[in-house]
Amino acid sequence: MNEVILYTVLSLTGLGVLAAAIIYWVSKKFAVQEDERIDKLEEVLPATNCGGCGQPGCRAFAKAVVEAGTLEELHCPVGGNAVMKQVAAILGINAVERDPYIAVVRCSGSFEYRKKTNIYDGASSCKIAATLYSGDTGCAYGCLGMGDCVDVCDFEAMYMDEKTGLPVIIEDKCTACNACVKECPKDILELWPKGKKNKRIYVACLNEEKGSTARKECAVACSGCAKCFEACRYDAITVTNNLAAIDPEKCTLCLECVETCDVRNIITANIPDEKIKHATEHRIRLEERARKKKEEEKLAAQAAQQQNGDATAQA
């Protein structure tokens, strides 16, 4: 009996050693040599593996950077420009700085403004609910309020506000990893430039219904009135499908559009009310000046027409 056990152990040990030798030989024979810079890059990356860069993880990002040999199309939003400078130094190329971004919630339809029209008693998931119906309010474009975005945030940068039913972004913690944006089935989350001194404005509505219909569904919905569009002197605002939108690349933060919105759904961040008030006063002065100039031109045209008429009569 002891001999049987002994032979069995020796046989298994021999097979194990043989298998290990084969595996070792195969690993050496077919080994793929990786660029040593990949390991160095991985060390300086934040190791969050959030996917905000568009790659499945930090090592994949490091490989992509080495293969590309340029940083024109690749950027780590979590590490930001500081990390990208280290990446550039390792690769021996020029760093490409980018403005920091932050997630914004493009829906202001809180419980107060967007009344429930039905009761949903299915699974508490925005994705599941979105596949079943348009939501428990009249607005088919608004937040479903079940917090899928909060669940996928690895940085504890979001929470659901119980009073409004809307997600809230914690500015200091948001890394613009894009996870919440990809998770939202209604696309109400969007990455937005943080702006100088973290100042920014945007329209918090995605409702494309016509004005009266949109306002029935949500009291603060964009009505597509285009007053903000008319007030913008920098072509930064467009109105498409009954919905106003601000182009952050063109917006100069002059703030003259903010109070043209009758429901104040042009959201401002980190901008004092006093500055908005001054901007509004400046806009009103410009509008009054333009109105007077138009009246003067009209009177001048009428006078010229009268003179021409008199001259014709005398002839």
mmCIF file of N, CA and C in Angstrom, residues 14-147:
data_model
loop_
_atom_site.group_PDB
_atom_site.id
_atom_site.type_symbol
_atom_site.label_atom_id
_atom_site.label_comp_id
_atom_site.label_asym_id
_atom_site.label_seq_id
_atom_site.Cartn_x
_atom_site.Cartn_y
_atom_site.Cartn_z
ATOM 1 N N GLY A 14 6.535 13.871 -11.026
ATOM 2 C CA GLY A 14 7.238 13.881 -12.310
ATOM 3 C C GLY A 14 6.427 14.565 -13.389
ATOM 4 N N LEU A 15 5.116 14.251 -13.432
ATOM 5 C CA LEU A 15 4.252 14.902 -14.425
ATOM 6 C C LEU A 15 4.184 16.417 -14.208
ATOM 7 N N GLY A 16 4.154 16.781 -12.911
ATOM 8 C CA GLY A 16 4.098 18.211 -12.596
ATOM 9 C C GLY A 16 5.344 18.931 -13.056
ATOM 10 N N VAL A 17 6.506 18.307 -12.787
ATOM 11 C CA VAL A 17 7.773 18.923 -13.201
ATOM 12 C C VAL A 17 7.845 19.005 -14.723
ATOM 13 N N LEU A 18 7.398 17.924 -15.393
ATOM 14 C CA LEU A 18 7.419 17.925 -16.860
ATOM 15 C C LEU A 18 6.505 19.031 -17.424
ATOM 16 N N ALA A 19 5.295 19.134 -16.841
ATOM 17 C CA ALA A 19 4.360 20.165 -17.307
ATOM 18 C C ALA A 19 4.918 21.557 -17.088
ATOM 19 N N ALA A 20 5.541 21.762 -15.919
ATOM 20 C CA ALA A 20 6.133 23.077 -15.628
ATOM 21 C C ALA A 20 7.231 23.409 -16.609
ATOM 22 N N ALA A 21 8.030 22.390 -16.948
ATOM 23 C CA ALA A 21 9.124 22.618 -17.905
ATOM 24 C C ALA A 21 8.567 22.996 -19.275
ATOM 25 N N ILE A 22 7.494 22.287 -19.669
ATOM 26 C CA ILE A 22 6.880 22.588 -20.974
ATOM 27 C C ILE A 22 6.305 23.998 -20.995
ATOM 28 N N ILE A 23 5.589 24.325 -19.904
ATOM 29 C CA ILE A 23 5.009 25.668 -19.825
ATOM 30 C C ILE A 23 6.088 26.742 -19.854
ATOM 31 N N TYR A 24 7.178 26.496 -19.139
ATOM 32 C CA TYR A 24 8.285 27.458 -19.106
ATOM 33 C C TYR A 24 8.882 27.635 -20.499
ATOM 34 N N TRP A 25 9.079 26.493 -21.193
ATOM 35 C CA TRP A 25 9.669 26.563 -22.542
ATOM 36 C C TRP A 25 8.745 27.330 -23.507
ATOM 37 N N VAL A 26 7.434 26.999 -23.402
ATOM 38 C CA VAL A 26 6.468 27.673 -24.289
ATOM 39 C C VAL A 26 6.425 29.174 -24.005
ATOM 40 N N SER A 27 6.462 29.498 -22.690
ATOM 41 C CA SER A 27 6.395 30.930 -22.332
ATOM 42 C C SER A 27 7.614 31.684 -22.852
ATOM 43 N N LYS A 28 8.749 31.037 -22.835
ATOM 44 C CA LYS A 28 9.962 31.688 -23.337
ATOM 45 C C LYS A 28 9.974 31.750 -24.862
ATOM 46 N N LYS A 29 9.499 30.633 -25.458
ATOM 47 C CA LYS A 29 9.528 30.539 -26.922
ATOM 48 C C LYS A 29 8.595 31.563 -27.576
ATOM 49 N N PHE A 30 7.412 31.703 -26.963
ATOM 50 C CA PHE A 30 6.397 32.570 -27.592
ATOM 51 C C PHE A 30 6.145 33.866 -26.806
ATOM 52 N N ALA A 31 7.083 34.210 -25.958
ATOM 53 C CA ALA A 31 6.913 35.420 -25.151
ATOM 54 C C ALA A 31 6.837 36.656 -26.049
ATOM 55 N N VAL A 32 5.917 37.541 -25.689
ATOM 56 C CA VAL A 32 5.785 38.810 -26.410
ATOM 57 C C VAL A 32 6.482 39.883 -25.591
ATOM 58 N N GLN A 33 7.475 40.470 -26.154
ATOM 59 C CA GLN A 33 8.243 41.491 -25.449
ATOM 60 C C GLN A 33 7.468 42.805 -25.419
ATOM 61 N N GLU A 34 7.203 43.273 -24.205
ATOM 62 C CA GLU A 34 6.494 44.543 -24.071
ATOM 63 C C GLU A 34 7.480 45.676 -23.893
ATOM 64 N N ASP A 35 7.086 46.799 -24.388
ATOM 65 C CA ASP A 35 7.895 48.000 -24.213
ATOM 66 C C ASP A 35 7.969 48.321 -22.720
ATOM 67 N N GLU A 36 9.178 48.478 -22.218
ATOM 68 C CA GLU A 36 9.347 48.723 -20.779
ATOM 69 C C GLU A 36 8.723 50.036 -20.331
ATOM 70 N N ARG A 37 8.449 50.913 -21.274
ATOM 71 C CA ARG A 37 7.819 52.187 -20.906
ATOM 72 C C ARG A 37 6.370 51.988 -20.437
ATOM 73 N N ILE A 38 5.770 50.883 -20.849
ATOM 74 C CA ILE A 38 4.376 50.632 -20.426
ATOM 75 C C ILE A 38 4.295 50.519 -18.907
ATOM 76 N N ASP A 39 5.247 49.788 -18.317
ATOM 77 C CA ASP A 39 5.256 49.658 -16.853
ATOM 78 C C ASP A 39 5.482 51.010 -16.179
ATOM 79 N N LYS A 40 6.376 51.804 -16.759
ATOM 80 C CA LYS A 40 6.659 53.123 -16.168
ATOM 81 C C LYS A 40 5.423 54.027 -16.256
ATOM 82 N N LEU A 41 4.747 53.941 -17.396
ATOM 83 C CA LEU A 41 3.544 54.759 -17.556
ATOM 84 C C LEU A 41 2.459 54.331 -16.578
ATOM 85 N N GLU A 42 2.316 53.029 -16.423
ATOM 86 C CA GLU A 42 1.282 52.520 -15.513
ATOM 87 C C GLU A 42 1.522 52.998 -14.086
ATOM 88 N N GLU A 43 2.785 53.161 -13.728
ATOM 89 C CA GLU A 43 3.106 53.607 -12.365
ATOM 90 C C GLU A 43 2.653 55.044 -12.102
ATOM 91 N N VAL A 44 2.686 55.883 -13.130
ATOM 92 C CA VAL A 44 2.312 57.291 -12.906
ATOM 93 C C VAL A 44 0.812 57.537 -13.126
ATOM 94 N N LEU A 45 0.124 56.578 -13.744
ATOM 95 C CA LEU A 45 -1.315 56.746 -13.950
ATOM 96 C C LEU A 45 -2.064 56.507 -12.638
ATOM 97 N N PRO A 46 -3.274 57.045 -12.498
ATOM 98 C CA PRO A 46 -3.970 57.011 -11.199
ATOM 99 C C PRO A 46 -4.476 55.633 -10.762
ATOM 100 N N ALA A 47 -4.409 54.622 -11.636
ATOM 101 C CA ALA A 47 -4.804 53.248 -11.278
ATOM 102 C C ALA A 47 -6.268 53.133 -10.869
ATOM 103 N N THR A 48 -7.091 53.994 -11.419
ATOM 104 C CA THR A 48 -8.526 53.922 -11.108
ATOM 105 C C THR A 48 -9.257 52.954 -12.032
ATOM 106 N N ASN A 49 -8.659 52.701 -13.210
ATOM 107 C CA ASN A 49 -9.272 51.798 -14.195
ATOM 108 C C ASN A 49 -10.727 52.174 -14.460
ATOM 109 N N CYS A 50 -10.993 53.479 -14.536
ATOM 110 C CA CYS A 50 -12.371 53.957 -14.678
ATOM 111 C C CYS A 50 -12.859 53.931 -16.118
ATOM 112 N N GLY A 51 -11.947 53.911 -17.080
ATOM 113 C CA GLY A 51 -12.349 53.913 -18.479
ATOM 114 C C GLY A 51 -12.657 55.286 -19.032
ATOM 115 N N GLY A 52 -12.415 56.329 -18.239
ATOM 116 C CA GLY A 52 -12.718 57.681 -18.698
ATOM 117 C C GLY A 52 -11.889 58.123 -19.888
ATOM 118 N N CYS A 53 -10.756 57.467 -20.091
ATOM 119 C CA CYS A 53 -9.882 57.795 -21.227
ATOM 120 C C CYS A 53 -10.338 57.117 -22.509
ATOM 121 N N GLY A 54 -11.327 56.221 -22.391
ATOM 122 C CA GLY A 54 -11.788 55.476 -23.562
ATOM 123 C C GLY A 54 -11.159 54.105 -23.674
ATOM 124 N N GLN A 55 -10.201 53.797 -22.801
ATOM 125 C CA GLN A 55 -9.553 52.487 -22.780
ATOM 126 C C GLN A 55 -10.119 51.668 -21.614
ATOM 127 N N PRO A 56 -10.014 50.346 -21.697
ATOM 128 C CA PRO A 56 -10.616 49.523 -20.636
ATOM 129 C C PRO A 56 -9.917 49.601 -19.284
ATOM 130 N N GLY A 57 -8.788 50.248 -19.188
ATOM 131 C CA GLY A 57 -8.098 50.361 -17.901
ATOM 132 C C GLY A 57 -6.818 51.159 -18.077
ATOM 133 N N CYS A 58 -6.109 51.370 -16.962
ATOM 134 C CA CYS A 58 -4.914 52.209 -17.006
ATOM 135 C C CYS A 58 -3.783 51.558 -17.816
ATOM 136 N N ARG A 59 -3.614 50.239 -17.682
ATOM 137 C CA ARG A 59 -2.547 49.582 -18.452
ATOM 138 C C ARG A 59 -2.852 49.637 -19.950
ATOM 139 N N ALA A 60 -4.124 49.441 -20.273
ATOM 140 C CA ALA A 60 -4.512 49.538 -21.681
ATOM 141 C C ALA A 60 -4.254 50.939 -22.209
ATOM 142 N N PHE A 61 -4.480 51.934 -21.358
ATOM 143 C CA PHE A 61 -4.196 53.316 -21.760
ATOM 144 C C PHE A 61 -2.701 53.500 -21.989
ATOM 145 N N ALA A 62 -1.886 52.914 -21.079
ATOM 146 C CA ALA A 62 -0.428 53.027 -21.225
ATOM 147 C C ALA A 62 0.023 52.397 -22.545
ATOM 148 N N LYS A 63 -0.537 51.227 -22.865
ATOM 149 C CA LYS A 63 -0.182 50.568 -24.134
ATOM 150 C C LYS A 63 -0.599 51.425 -25.327
ATOM 151 N N ALA A 64 -1.806 51.983 -25.240
ATOM 152 C CA ALA A 64 -2.314 52.793 -26.344
ATOM 153 C C ALA A 64 -1.433 54.018 -26.573
ATOM 154 N N VAL A 65 -0.963 54.614 -25.474
ATOM 155 C CA VAL A 65 -0.111 55.799 -25.579
ATOM 156 C C VAL A 65 1.220 55.439 -26.239
ATOM 157 N N VAL A 66 1.806 54.321 -25.820
ATOM 158 C CA VAL A 66 3.091 53.900 -26.402
ATOM 159 C C VAL A 66 2.930 53.604 -27.887
ATOM 160 N N GLU A 67 1.852 52.913 -28.232
ATOM 161 C CA GLU A 67 1.626 52.570 -29.641
ATOM 162 C C GLU A 67 1.373 53.813 -30.490
ATOM 163 N N ALA A 68 0.633 54.773 -29.916
ATOM 164 C CA ALA A 68 0.307 55.975 -30.685
ATOM 165 C C ALA A 68 1.526 56.885 -30.853
ATOM 166 N N GLY A 69 2.345 56.970 -29.790
ATOM 167 C CA GLY A 69 3.517 57.834 -29.868
ATOM 168 C C GLY A 69 3.200 59.313 -29.838
ATOM 169 N N THR A 70 1.963 59.631 -29.563
ATOM 170 C CA THR A 70 1.526 61.036 -29.478
ATOM 171 C C THR A 70 0.382 61.133 -28.475
ATOM 172 N N LEU A 71 0.184 62.318 -27.928
ATOM 173 C CA LEU A 71 -0.894 62.514 -26.951
ATOM 174 C C LEU A 71 -2.022 63.361 -27.513
ATOM 175 N N GLU A 72 -2.020 63.521 -28.819
ATOM 176 C CA GLU A 72 -3.048 64.367 -29.445
ATOM 177 C C GLU A 72 -4.454 63.836 -29.193
ATOM 178 N N GLU A 73 -4.629 62.518 -29.241
ATOM 179 C CA GLU A 73 -5.959 61.933 -29.110
ATOM 180 C C GLU A 73 -6.178 61.202 -27.793
ATOM 181 N N LEU A 74 -5.163 61.185 -26.947
ATOM 182 C CA LEU A 74 -5.266 60.400 -25.709
ATOM 183 C C LEU A 74 -5.064 61.310 -24.494
ATOM 184 N N HIS A 75 -5.929 61.117 -23.514
ATOM 185 C CA HIS A 75 -5.848 61.965 -22.323
ATOM 186 C C HIS A 75 -6.472 61.221 -21.147
ATOM 187 N N CYS A 76 -5.825 61.349 -19.999
ATOM 188 C CA CYS A 76 -6.353 60.744 -18.770
ATOM 189 C C CYS A 76 -7.126 61.834 -18.009
ATOM 190 N N PRO A 77 -8.474 61.780 -18.013
ATOM 191 C CA PRO A 77 -9.242 62.839 -17.358
ATOM 192 C C PRO A 77 -9.083 62.853 -15.845
ATOM 193 N N VAL A 78 -8.811 61.702 -15.265
ATOM 194 C CA VAL A 78 -8.664 61.642 -13.804
ATOM 195 C C VAL A 78 -7.327 62.257 -13.382
ATOM 196 N N GLY A 79 -6.278 61.880 -14.076
ATOM 197 C CA GLY A 79 -4.961 62.427 -13.746
ATOM 198 C C GLY A 79 -4.793 63.878 -14.167
ATOM 199 N N GLY A 80 -5.485 64.231 -15.258
ATOM 200 C CA GLY A 80 -5.419 65.610 -15.725
ATOM 201 C C GLY A 80 -4.066 65.964 -16.330
ATOM 202 N N ASN A 81 -3.838 67.253 -16.461
ATOM 203 C CA ASN A 81 -2.630 67.731 -17.122
ATOM 204 C C ASN A 81 -1.361 67.380 -16.350
ATOM 205 N N ALA A 82 -1.462 67.302 -15.024
ATOM 206 C CA ALA A 82 -0.275 66.985 -14.223
ATOM 207 C C ALA A 82 0.260 65.597 -14.554
ATOM 208 N N VAL A 83 -0.654 64.624 -14.626
ATOM 209 C CA VAL A 83 -0.236 63.258 -14.955
ATOM 210 C C VAL A 83 0.217 63.166 -16.405
ATOM 211 N N MET A 84 -0.485 63.864 -17.281
ATOM 212 C CA MET A 84 -0.124 63.790 -18.694
ATOM 213 C C MET A 84 1.255 64.386 -18.952
ATOM 214 N N LYS A 85 1.679 65.331 -18.121
ATOM 215 C CA LYS A 85 3.042 65.851 -18.252
ATOM 216 C C LYS A 85 4.067 64.776 -17.911
ATOM 217 N N GLN A 86 3.760 63.971 -16.882
ATOM 218 C CA GLN A 86 4.656 62.869 -16.531
ATOM 219 C C GLN A 86 4.685 61.824 -17.643
ATOM 220 N N VAL A 87 3.520 61.558 -18.223
ATOM 221 C CA VAL A 87 3.442 60.603 -19.333
ATOM 222 C C VAL A 87 4.290 61.089 -20.504
ATOM 223 N N ALA A 88 4.169 62.364 -20.810
ATOM 224 C CA ALA A 88 4.935 62.940 -21.918
ATOM 225 C C ALA A 88 6.432 62.861 -21.652
ATOM 226 N N ALA A 89 6.806 63.088 -20.392
ATOM 227 C CA ALA A 89 8.232 63.037 -20.042
ATOM 228 C C ALA A 89 8.790 61.629 -20.233
ATOM 229 N N ILE A 90 8.012 60.627 -19.854
ATOM 230 C CA ILE A 90 8.466 59.229 -20.017
ATOM 231 C C ILE A 90 8.626 58.897 -21.498
ATOM 232 N N LEU A 91 7.713 59.383 -22.305
ATOM 233 C CA LEU A 91 7.763 59.084 -23.741
ATOM 234 C C LEU A 91 8.720 60.004 -24.495
ATOM 235 N N GLY A 92 9.121 61.096 -23.844
ATOM 236 C CA GLY A 92 10.020 62.031 -24.508
ATOM 237 C C GLY A 92 9.347 62.831 -25.600
ATOM 238 N N ILE A 93 8.073 63.133 -25.393
ATOM 239 C CA ILE A 93 7.324 63.919 -26.381
ATOM 240 C C ILE A 93 6.697 65.126 -25.683
ATOM 241 N N ASN A 94 6.109 65.991 -26.473
ATOM 242 C CA ASN A 94 5.491 67.189 -25.901
ATOM 243 C C ASN A 94 4.143 66.847 -25.261
ATOM 244 N N ALA A 95 3.893 67.430 -24.115
ATOM 245 C CA ALA A 95 2.598 67.228 -23.445
ATOM 246 C C ALA A 95 1.530 68.059 -24.160
ATOM 247 N N VAL A 96 0.310 67.540 -24.141
ATOM 248 C CA VAL A 96 -0.824 68.265 -24.721
ATOM 249 C C VAL A 96 -1.788 68.590 -23.584
ATOM 250 N N GLU A 97 -1.839 69.857 -23.211
ATOM 251 C CA GLU A 97 -2.709 70.243 -22.093
ATOM 252 C C GLU A 97 -4.156 70.409 -22.564
ATOM 253 N N ARG A 98 -5.069 70.020 -21.718
ATOM 254 C CA ARG A 98 -6.491 70.166 -22.038
ATOM 255 C C ARG A 98 -7.223 70.802 -20.867
ATOM 256 N N ASP A 99 -8.273 71.545 -21.205
ATOM 257 C CA ASP A 99 -9.075 72.150 -20.146
ATOM 258 C C ASP A 99 -9.779 71.057 -19.346
ATOM 259 N N PRO A 100 -9.827 71.204 -18.038
ATOM 260 C CA PRO A 100 -10.519 70.196 -17.230
ATOM 261 C C PRO A 100 -12.028 70.228 -17.469
ATOM 262 N N TYR A 101 -12.636 69.075 -17.385
ATOM 263 C CA TYR A 101 -14.081 68.959 -17.580
ATOM 264 C C TYR A 101 -14.751 68.509 -16.290
ATOM 265 N N ILE A 102 -16.051 68.649 -16.268
ATOM 266 C CA ILE A 102 -16.839 68.181 -15.128
ATOM 267 C C ILE A 102 -18.199 67.726 -15.652
ATOM 268 N N ALA A 103 -18.801 66.782 -14.967
ATOM 269 C CA ALA A 103 -20.137 66.336 -15.386
ATOM 270 C C ALA A 103 -21.177 67.355 -14.933
ATOM 271 N N VAL A 104 -22.142 67.625 -15.801
ATOM 272 C CA VAL A 104 -23.251 68.512 -15.433
ATOM 273 C C VAL A 104 -24.564 67.782 -15.678
ATOM 274 N N VAL A 105 -25.587 68.171 -14.929
ATOM 275 C CA VAL A 105 -26.915 67.559 -15.052
ATOM 276 C C VAL A 105 -27.783 68.478 -15.897
ATOM 277 N N ARG A 106 -28.151 68.024 -17.062
ATOM 278 C CA ARG A 106 -28.923 68.883 -17.962
ATOM 279 C C ARG A 106 -30.422 68.623 -17.822
ATOM 280 N N CYS A 107 -30.889 68.667 -16.609
ATOM 281 C CA CYS A 107 -32.317 68.552 -16.317
ATOM 282 C C CYS A 107 -32.587 69.279 -15.005
ATOM 283 N N SER A 108 -33.536 70.180 -15.037
ATOM 284 C CA SER A 108 -33.928 70.896 -13.816
ATOM 285 C C SER A 108 -35.305 70.461 -13.345
ATOM 286 N N GLY A 109 -35.811 69.410 -13.932
ATOM 287 C CA GLY A 109 -37.175 68.968 -13.631
ATOM 288 C C GLY A 109 -37.295 68.256 -12.294
ATOM 289 N N SER A 110 -37.232 69.022 -11.223
ATOM 290 C CA SER A 110 -37.357 68.436 -9.887
ATOM 291 C C SER A 110 -38.813 68.064 -9.615
ATOM 292 N N PHE A 111 -39.053 67.455 -8.468
ATOM 293 C CA PHE A 111 -40.431 67.080 -8.083
ATOM 294 C C PHE A 111 -41.354 68.286 -8.125
ATOM 295 N N GLU A 112 -40.789 69.449 -7.762
ATOM 296 C CA GLU A 112 -41.580 70.678 -7.700
ATOM 297 C C GLU A 112 -42.114 71.089 -9.064
ATOM 298 N N TYR A 113 -41.291 70.877 -10.087
ATOM 299 C CA TYR A 113 -41.643 71.372 -11.418
ATOM 300 C C TYR A 113 -42.202 70.301 -12.356
ATOM 301 N N ARG A 114 -41.966 69.049 -12.017
ATOM 302 C CA ARG A 114 -42.340 67.972 -12.945
ATOM 303 C C ARG A 114 -43.163 66.949 -12.155
ATOM 304 N N LYS A 115 -44.470 67.106 -12.224
ATOM 305 C CA LYS A 115 -45.343 66.273 -11.406
ATOM 306 C C LYS A 115 -45.438 64.851 -11.958
ATOM 307 N N LYS A 116 -45.618 63.925 -11.049
ATOM 308 C CA LYS A 116 -45.773 62.523 -11.467
ATOM 309 C C LYS A 116 -47.163 62.294 -12.060
ATOM 310 N N THR A 117 -47.193 61.531 -13.127
ATOM 311 C CA THR A 117 -48.469 61.218 -13.777
ATOM 312 C C THR A 117 -48.833 59.750 -13.633
ATOM 313 N N ASN A 118 -47.906 58.966 -13.115
ATOM 314 C CA ASN A 118 -48.163 57.536 -12.905
ATOM 315 C C ASN A 118 -47.195 57.006 -11.862
ATOM 316 N N ILE A 119 -47.397 55.782 -11.468
ATOM 317 C CA ILE A 119 -46.542 55.169 -10.445
ATOM 318 C C ILE A 119 -45.796 53.985 -11.055
ATOM 319 N N TYR A 120 -44.470 54.017 -10.939
ATOM 320 C CA TYR A 120 -43.635 52.915 -11.425
ATOM 321 C C TYR A 120 -43.274 52.017 -10.252
ATOM 322 N N ASP A 121 -43.600 50.729 -10.348
ATOM 323 C CA ASP A 121 -43.271 49.815 -9.253
ATOM 324 C C ASP A 121 -42.386 48.667 -9.718
ATOM 325 N N GLY A 122 -41.621 48.924 -10.784
ATOM 326 C CA GLY A 122 -40.691 47.904 -11.269
ATOM 327 C C GLY A 122 -39.349 47.998 -10.571
ATOM 328 N N ALA A 123 -38.348 47.355 -11.175
ATOM 329 C CA ALA A 123 -36.999 47.354 -10.596
ATOM 330 C C ALA A 123 -36.475 48.782 -10.519
ATOM 331 N N SER A 124 -35.773 49.069 -9.436
ATOM 332 C CA SER A 124 -35.255 50.425 -9.234
ATOM 333 C C SER A 124 -33.976 50.624 -10.037
ATOM 334 N N SER A 125 -34.148 50.790 -11.319
ATOM 335 C CA SER A 125 -33.005 50.983 -12.210
ATOM 336 C C SER A 125 -33.439 51.869 -13.370
ATOM 337 N N CYS A 126 -32.694 52.911 -13.621
ATOM 338 C CA CYS A 126 -33.033 53.814 -14.732
ATOM 339 C C CYS A 126 -32.996 53.073 -16.055
ATOM 340 N N LYS A 127 -31.988 52.205 -16.213
ATOM 341 C CA LYS A 127 -31.852 51.489 -17.485
ATOM 342 C C LYS A 127 -33.047 50.577 -17.741
ATOM 343 N N ILE A 128 -33.469 49.878 -16.703
ATOM 344 C CA ILE A 128 -34.615 48.978 -16.870
ATOM 345 C C ILE A 128 -35.875 49.781 -17.119
ATOM 346 N N ALA A 129 -36.087 50.831 -16.327
ATOM 347 C CA ALA A 129 -37.283 51.652 -16.489
ATOM 348 C C ALA A 129 -37.344 52.277 -17.881
ATOM 349 N N ALA A 130 -36.173 52.702 -18.392
ATOM 350 C CA ALA A 130 -36.140 53.359 -19.703
ATOM 351 C C ALA A 130 -36.528 52.411 -20.827
ATOM 352 N N THR A 131 -36.308 51.118 -20.609
ATOM 353 C CA THR A 131 -36.701 50.147 -21.647
ATOM 354 C C THR A 131 -38.200 49.864 -21.597
ATOM 355 N N LEU A 132 -38.850 50.212 -20.487
ATOM 356 C CA LEU A 132 -40.265 49.890 -20.317
ATOM 357 C C LEU A 132 -41.182 51.050 -20.678
ATOM 358 N N TYR A 133 -40.778 52.281 -20.324
ATOM 359 C CA TYR A 133 -41.623 53.428 -20.616
ATOM 360 C C TYR A 133 -40.829 54.727 -20.526
ATOM 361 N N SER A 134 -41.494 55.845 -20.752
ATOM 362 C CA SER A 134 -40.767 57.114 -20.839
ATOM 363 C C SER A 134 -40.515 57.760 -19.486
ATOM 364 N N GLY A 135 -41.144 57.250 -18.429
ATOM 365 C CA GLY A 135 -40.931 57.822 -17.111
ATOM 366 C C GLY A 135 -42.236 58.069 -16.386
ATOM 367 N N ASP A 136 -42.125 58.404 -15.105
ATOM 368 C CA ASP A 136 -43.347 58.566 -14.307
ATOM 369 C C ASP A 136 -43.859 60.000 -14.277
ATOM 370 N N THR A 137 -43.334 60.841 -15.183
ATOM 371 C CA THR A 137 -43.863 62.202 -15.338
ATOM 372 C C THR A 137 -44.225 62.401 -16.808
ATOM 373 N N GLY A 138 -44.751 63.567 -17.129
ATOM 374 C CA GLY A 138 -45.129 63.826 -18.509
ATOM 375 C C GLY A 138 -43.944 64.013 -19.432
ATOM 376 N N CYS A 139 -42.793 64.383 -18.879
ATOM 377 C CA CYS A 139 -41.606 64.653 -19.696
ATOM 378 C C CYS A 139 -40.853 63.363 -20.004
ATOM 379 N N ALA A 140 -40.748 63.057 -21.285
ATOM 380 C CA ALA A 140 -40.047 61.835 -21.691
ATOM 381 C C ALA A 140 -38.544 62.042 -21.788
ATOM 382 N N TYR A 141 -38.087 63.277 -21.558
ATOM 383 C CA TYR A 141 -36.661 63.590 -21.731
ATOM 384 C C TYR A 141 -35.929 63.734 -20.395
ATOM 385 N N GLY A 142 -36.675 63.796 -19.307
ATOM 386 C CA GLY A 142 -36.075 64.128 -18.020
ATOM 387 C C GLY A 142 -35.467 62.961 -17.268
ATOM 388 N N CYS A 143 -34.869 63.304 -16.138
ATOM 389 C CA CYS A 143 -34.211 62.321 -15.264
ATOM 390 C C CYS A 143 -35.236 61.345 -14.694
ATOM 391 N N LEU A 144 -34.870 60.065 -14.673
ATOM 392 C CA LEU A 144 -35.750 59.040 -14.104
ATOM 393 C C LEU A 144 -35.560 58.921 -12.596
ATOM 394 N N GLY A 145 -34.462 59.431 -12.098
ATOM 395 C CA GLY A 145 -34.284 59.598 -10.656
ATOM 396 C C GLY A 145 -33.990 58.361 -9.838
ATOM 397 N N MET A 146 -33.538 57.289 -10.463
ATOM 398 C CA MET A 146 -33.268 56.067 -9.686
ATOM 399 C C MET A 146 -31.794 55.880 -9.352
ATOM 400 N N GLY A 147 -30.975 56.801 -9.812
ATOM 401 C CA GLY A 147 -29.595 56.838 -9.333
ATOM 402 C C GLY A 147 -28.621 55.857 -9.941
#
